[in-house]
Structure formats: structure tokens, C-alpha cells
Coordinates of C-alpha atoms in Angstrom, one line a residue:
E89 CA -37.1 226.4 136.9
G90 CA -36.5 222.8 137.8
A91 CA -35.2 219.5 136.5
V92 CA -36.6 217.6 133.5
V93 CA -36.0 214.0 132.6
K94 CA -37.5 212.9 129.3
N95 CA -37.3 210.6 126.3
L96 CA -35.6 207.7 128.1
N97 CA -35.8 203.9 127.9
V98 CA -34.2 202.4 131.0
E99 CA -33.7 198.8 132.0
A100 CA -32.3 198.4 135.5
S101 CA -31.3 195.9 138.1
I102 CA -30.7 197.6 141.4
Q103 CA -30.0 195.6 144.6
G104 CA -29.2 196.3 148.2
V105 CA -29.9 200.0 148.5
Y106 CA -30.3 200.8 152.2
N107 CA -33.1 203.5 151.7
N108 CA -34.5 205.9 149.1
A109 CA -34.1 203.8 145.9
G110 CA -35.5 204.6 142.5
V111 CA -34.6 203.7 138.9
I112 CA -34.7 207.4 137.8
A113 CA -34.0 209.1 141.2
G114 CA -33.7 208.1 144.8
Y115 CA -34.7 211.6 145.9
T116 CA -36.2 214.6 144.1
Q117 CA -36.5 218.1 145.4
G118 CA -38.1 221.2 144.0
N119 CA -39.9 221.2 140.6
V120 CA -39.1 217.9 138.7
T121 CA -40.8 216.6 135.6
I122 CA -40.4 213.0 134.2
E123 CA -42.0 212.5 130.8
N124 CA -41.9 210.1 127.9
V125 CA -39.9 207.5 129.9
T126 CA -40.1 203.7 129.9
V127 CA -38.6 201.9 132.9
T128 CA -38.3 198.1 133.3
G129 CA -36.4 195.8 135.6
K130 CA -36.2 195.4 139.4
L131 CA -35.3 197.0 142.7
D132 CA -34.4 194.1 144.9
N133 CA -33.4 193.7 148.6
C134 CA -34.0 197.5 149.1
G135 CA -34.8 199.5 152.2
G136 CA -37.7 201.9 152.8
N137 CA -38.9 204.9 150.7
S138 CA -38.2 203.1 147.4
G139 CA -40.2 203.3 144.1
G140 CA -40.0 202.1 140.5
L141 CA -39.2 205.6 139.3
V142 CA -38.6 207.8 142.4
G143 CA -37.8 206.9 146.0
V144 CA -38.7 210.1 147.8
S145 CA -40.4 213.3 146.4
D146 CA -40.0 216.6 148.2
G147 CA -41.5 219.4 146.2
N148 CA -43.6 219.3 143.0
L149 CA -43.2 216.2 140.9
T150 CA -44.9 215.7 137.5
I151 CA -44.8 212.3 135.8
T152 CA -46.5 211.9 132.4
N153 CA -46.5 209.5 129.5
V154 CA -44.6 206.8 131.4
K155 CA -44.5 203.1 131.2
S156 CA -43.2 201.4 134.4
E157 CA -42.7 197.7 134.8
V158 CA -40.5 197.4 137.8
D159 CA -40.5 194.7 140.5
V160 CA -39.8 196.3 143.9
A161 CA -38.9 194.1 146.8
S162 CA -37.8 195.0 150.3
K163 CA -35.0 193.5 152.4
P164 CA -36.4 190.3 153.8
T165 CA -34.6 190.6 157.2
I166 CA -35.8 194.1 158.3
Y167 CA -39.1 195.9 158.6
V168 CA -39.5 198.1 155.5
S169 CA -42.0 200.9 154.9
A170 CA -43.2 202.9 151.9
L171 CA -42.6 201.1 148.6
G172 CA -44.5 202.0 145.4
G173 CA -44.5 201.0 141.8
V174 CA -43.8 204.6 140.8
V175 CA -43.0 206.6 143.9
G176 CA -42.1 205.3 147.3
N177 CA -42.8 208.3 149.6
V178 CA -44.4 211.6 148.8
N179 CA -42.8 213.5 151.7
S180 CA -44.0 217.0 150.8
G181 CA -45.5 219.1 148.0
A182 CA -47.6 217.9 145.1
V183 CA -47.4 214.9 142.8
S184 CA -49.2 214.7 139.5
I185 CA -49.1 211.4 137.6
S186 CA -50.9 211.0 134.2
N187 CA -50.9 208.6 131.3
L188 CA -49.2 205.8 133.1
K189 CA -49.0 202.2 132.2
M190 CA -47.8 200.1 135.1
G191 CA -46.9 196.6 136.0
G192 CA -44.7 194.6 138.4
D193 CA -44.8 193.1 141.8
I194 CA -44.4 195.3 144.9
K195 CA -43.5 193.6 148.2
A196 CA -42.7 195.2 151.6
N197 CA -43.9 195.2 155.2
N198 CA -45.9 198.4 155.4
R199 CA -47.3 201.1 153.1
V200 CA -47.2 199.3 149.8
G201 CA -48.9 200.8 146.8
G202 CA -49.1 200.1 143.1
V203 CA -48.4 203.7 142.3
I204 CA -47.4 205.4 145.6
G205 CA -46.4 203.8 148.8
Y206 CA -47.0 206.6 151.3
C207 CA -48.3 210.2 151.1
N208 CA -47.2 212.4 154.0
D209 CA -49.0 215.3 155.8
K210 CA -50.2 218.2 153.6
T211 CA -49.3 216.5 150.3
K212 CA -51.6 216.8 147.2
I213 CA -51.9 213.9 144.8
T214 CA -53.4 213.9 141.3
I215 CA -53.5 210.5 139.4
S216 CA -55.2 210.1 136.1
N217 CA -55.3 207.7 133.1
V218 CA -53.6 204.7 134.6
S219 CA -53.8 201.2 133.4
V220 CA -52.0 197.9 133.9
N221 CA -49.7 196.3 131.4
D222 CA -51.1 192.9 130.3
G223 CA -52.8 192.5 133.7
N224 CA -49.5 191.8 135.4
F225 CA -49.2 193.4 138.8
S226 CA -49.5 192.6 142.5
M227 CA -48.9 194.4 145.9
K228 CA -48.2 192.4 149.0
G229 CA -47.3 193.4 152.5
E230 CA -48.3 193.2 156.2
K231 CA -50.1 196.5 156.6
Y232 CA -51.5 199.4 154.5
V233 CA -51.6 197.8 151.0
G234 CA -53.4 199.6 148.2
G235 CA -53.8 199.1 144.5
I236 CA -53.0 202.8 143.9
I237 CA -51.8 204.2 147.3
G238 CA -50.6 202.3 150.3
E239 CA -51.3 204.9 153.0
F240 CA -52.6 208.4 152.5
A241 CA -52.0 210.9 155.3
G242 CA -51.9 214.0 153.0
E243 CA -54.2 217.0 152.2
S244 CA -56.1 215.8 149.1
F245 CA -56.1 213.2 146.3
N246 CA -57.8 213.3 142.9
I247 CA -57.9 210.0 141.2
D248 CA -59.6 209.8 137.8
S249 CA -59.7 207.2 135.0
V250 CA -57.8 204.3 136.6
K251 CA -58.2 200.7 135.6
L252 CA -56.5 197.9 137.5
S253 CA -57.2 194.4 136.2
H254 CA -55.5 191.1 137.0
T255 CA -56.6 187.6 135.9
V256 CA -56.2 185.2 138.8
T257 CA -55.1 181.6 138.2
S258 CA -54.3 178.7 140.4
A259 CA -50.7 179.5 139.9
D260 CA -51.0 182.8 141.8
S261 CA -49.4 182.3 145.2
D262 CA -52.2 183.7 147.3
L263 CA -55.0 184.2 144.7
R264 CA -54.9 187.9 145.6
S265 CA -53.4 190.8 143.7
I266 CA -53.6 193.1 146.7
L267 CA -52.8 191.4 149.9
A268 CA -52.1 192.4 153.5
R269 CA -51.0 189.5 155.7
G270 CA -51.0 191.3 159.1
D271 CA -53.5 191.2 162.0
E272 CA -57.0 192.8 162.2
S273 CA -55.5 196.2 161.5
A274 CA -53.7 195.2 158.3
Y275 CA -55.9 197.2 155.9
A276 CA -55.9 196.5 152.2
G277 CA -57.8 198.3 149.5
G278 CA -58.3 198.2 145.8
V279 CA -57.6 202.0 145.6
I280 CA -56.0 203.0 148.9
G281 CA -55.0 200.7 151.7
Y282 CA -55.5 203.2 154.6
I283 CA -56.6 206.9 154.8
S284 CA -55.8 208.7 158.0
Q285 CA -57.3 212.0 157.0
L286 CA -59.4 213.3 154.1
S287 CA -60.5 216.7 152.7
A288 CA -63.7 217.6 150.8
E289 CA -61.5 218.2 147.7
S290 CA -60.6 214.6 147.4
Y291 CA -62.3 212.2 145.0
V292 CA -62.1 209.0 143.1
K293 CA -64.0 208.7 139.8
N294 CA -64.2 206.8 136.5
T295 CA -62.1 204.1 138.2
L296 CA -62.4 200.3 137.8
I297 CA -60.7 197.8 140.1
E298 CA -60.9 194.2 138.7
C299 CA -58.7 192.2 141.0
P300 CA -59.1 190.2 144.2
V301 CA -58.2 192.0 147.4

């Protein structure tokens, strides 16, 4: 049993959500599947735990055959954490993302990820067959900024067949696609910005990061 969202083409412009914003769902619980969905647009001036598709996931979330080109930007006047191009915060359970084409600019203070902003304790993440639409993406924040995951504090991650590429020109504001502006503990990574714990089951393979960090 569970919820299924499929065969949709959504263009959205969402502004000013205090927390838990997503074009498809602000919050998912239990077994949820999102498949054959295209999402474009923007989440602007949003609070924490916000993502291009889903704000917060509690339970088992499966995302497959999805195209996401959503710009996600936090409120400029407050400290905002956990923003992702697809999911903002994986709070519990497992998330599986496959056959994803992504794009867009993600901007927040903390835990900023191209796919997932933050993975909480005991979560399990599987990400495979991910590429960037037309080389158009960037993740920028002050701390814990990653091309795929901003901060990982979960149980395990399996990342396979991911290609992130971005052509830098002089018009790019910082000449970096993945940028952490903070102090010496800012932490930015092409795959994951910061990993606080790691199991032997975790791996990254067949993955290419072609962008400046």
C-alpha cells in the first residue's frame, strides 16, 4: 500500500513557504512512489527542508524516470538548512532515486545538495543513473554543500552511474558550480559535502564529476 504520483508535467512558481516546500509534496510519509514526472519552475524565498520535488521524506520514497529543473532558493533574511534539487530532508526510512535528469540552481545557508540536502540518522539512500540537463546546475551555500548530497548522517548510501558536468564561463558569478562560502569548516564536495558517519555498505561507483568545486 502507499501513494503513487505518476505521468505528470508540472510547471510551478512557489514563493514564501515557511518550511517543508516541494513542487510535488512538502512532506511524504509511508510508501510513496513518484514516476514519469517532469517538474520545472522555482521555489523562491522558502524556508528549510525544501526540495524540487519533495520537502521532507519520512518512510520509503521511490523516485524514477523524473526530469527536475527547479531553482530552489532560501529566504535571504534567515538561516536556512536542508535544500535539495529533488529532496530537501530525508528524515527517516529509505530513498531510491533512479533515471533522473536534473538542473537548476540551489541556494541556502546549510546542507545544500544537487539531489538531496540532508540525510538524517539511520536513513538509506540509493541514487543511480543521474545526469544534468544541458550542463545547467549549481549549488551554493555557507556550509555542507554537495553535488549530490549536502550532508550525510545516515546509515548507508549507494551512488552509481552519476554524471555531473557544467561548463564554466566568465559570466558565472563565482566560477564554481559547487560553492561553500563559510569558514574553514564550510565543507564542499563534488559528490557529498560532509559525511558524519559511514557504513561498509556504502559506495560511489561509475560516477563522473566535471565541475569546479
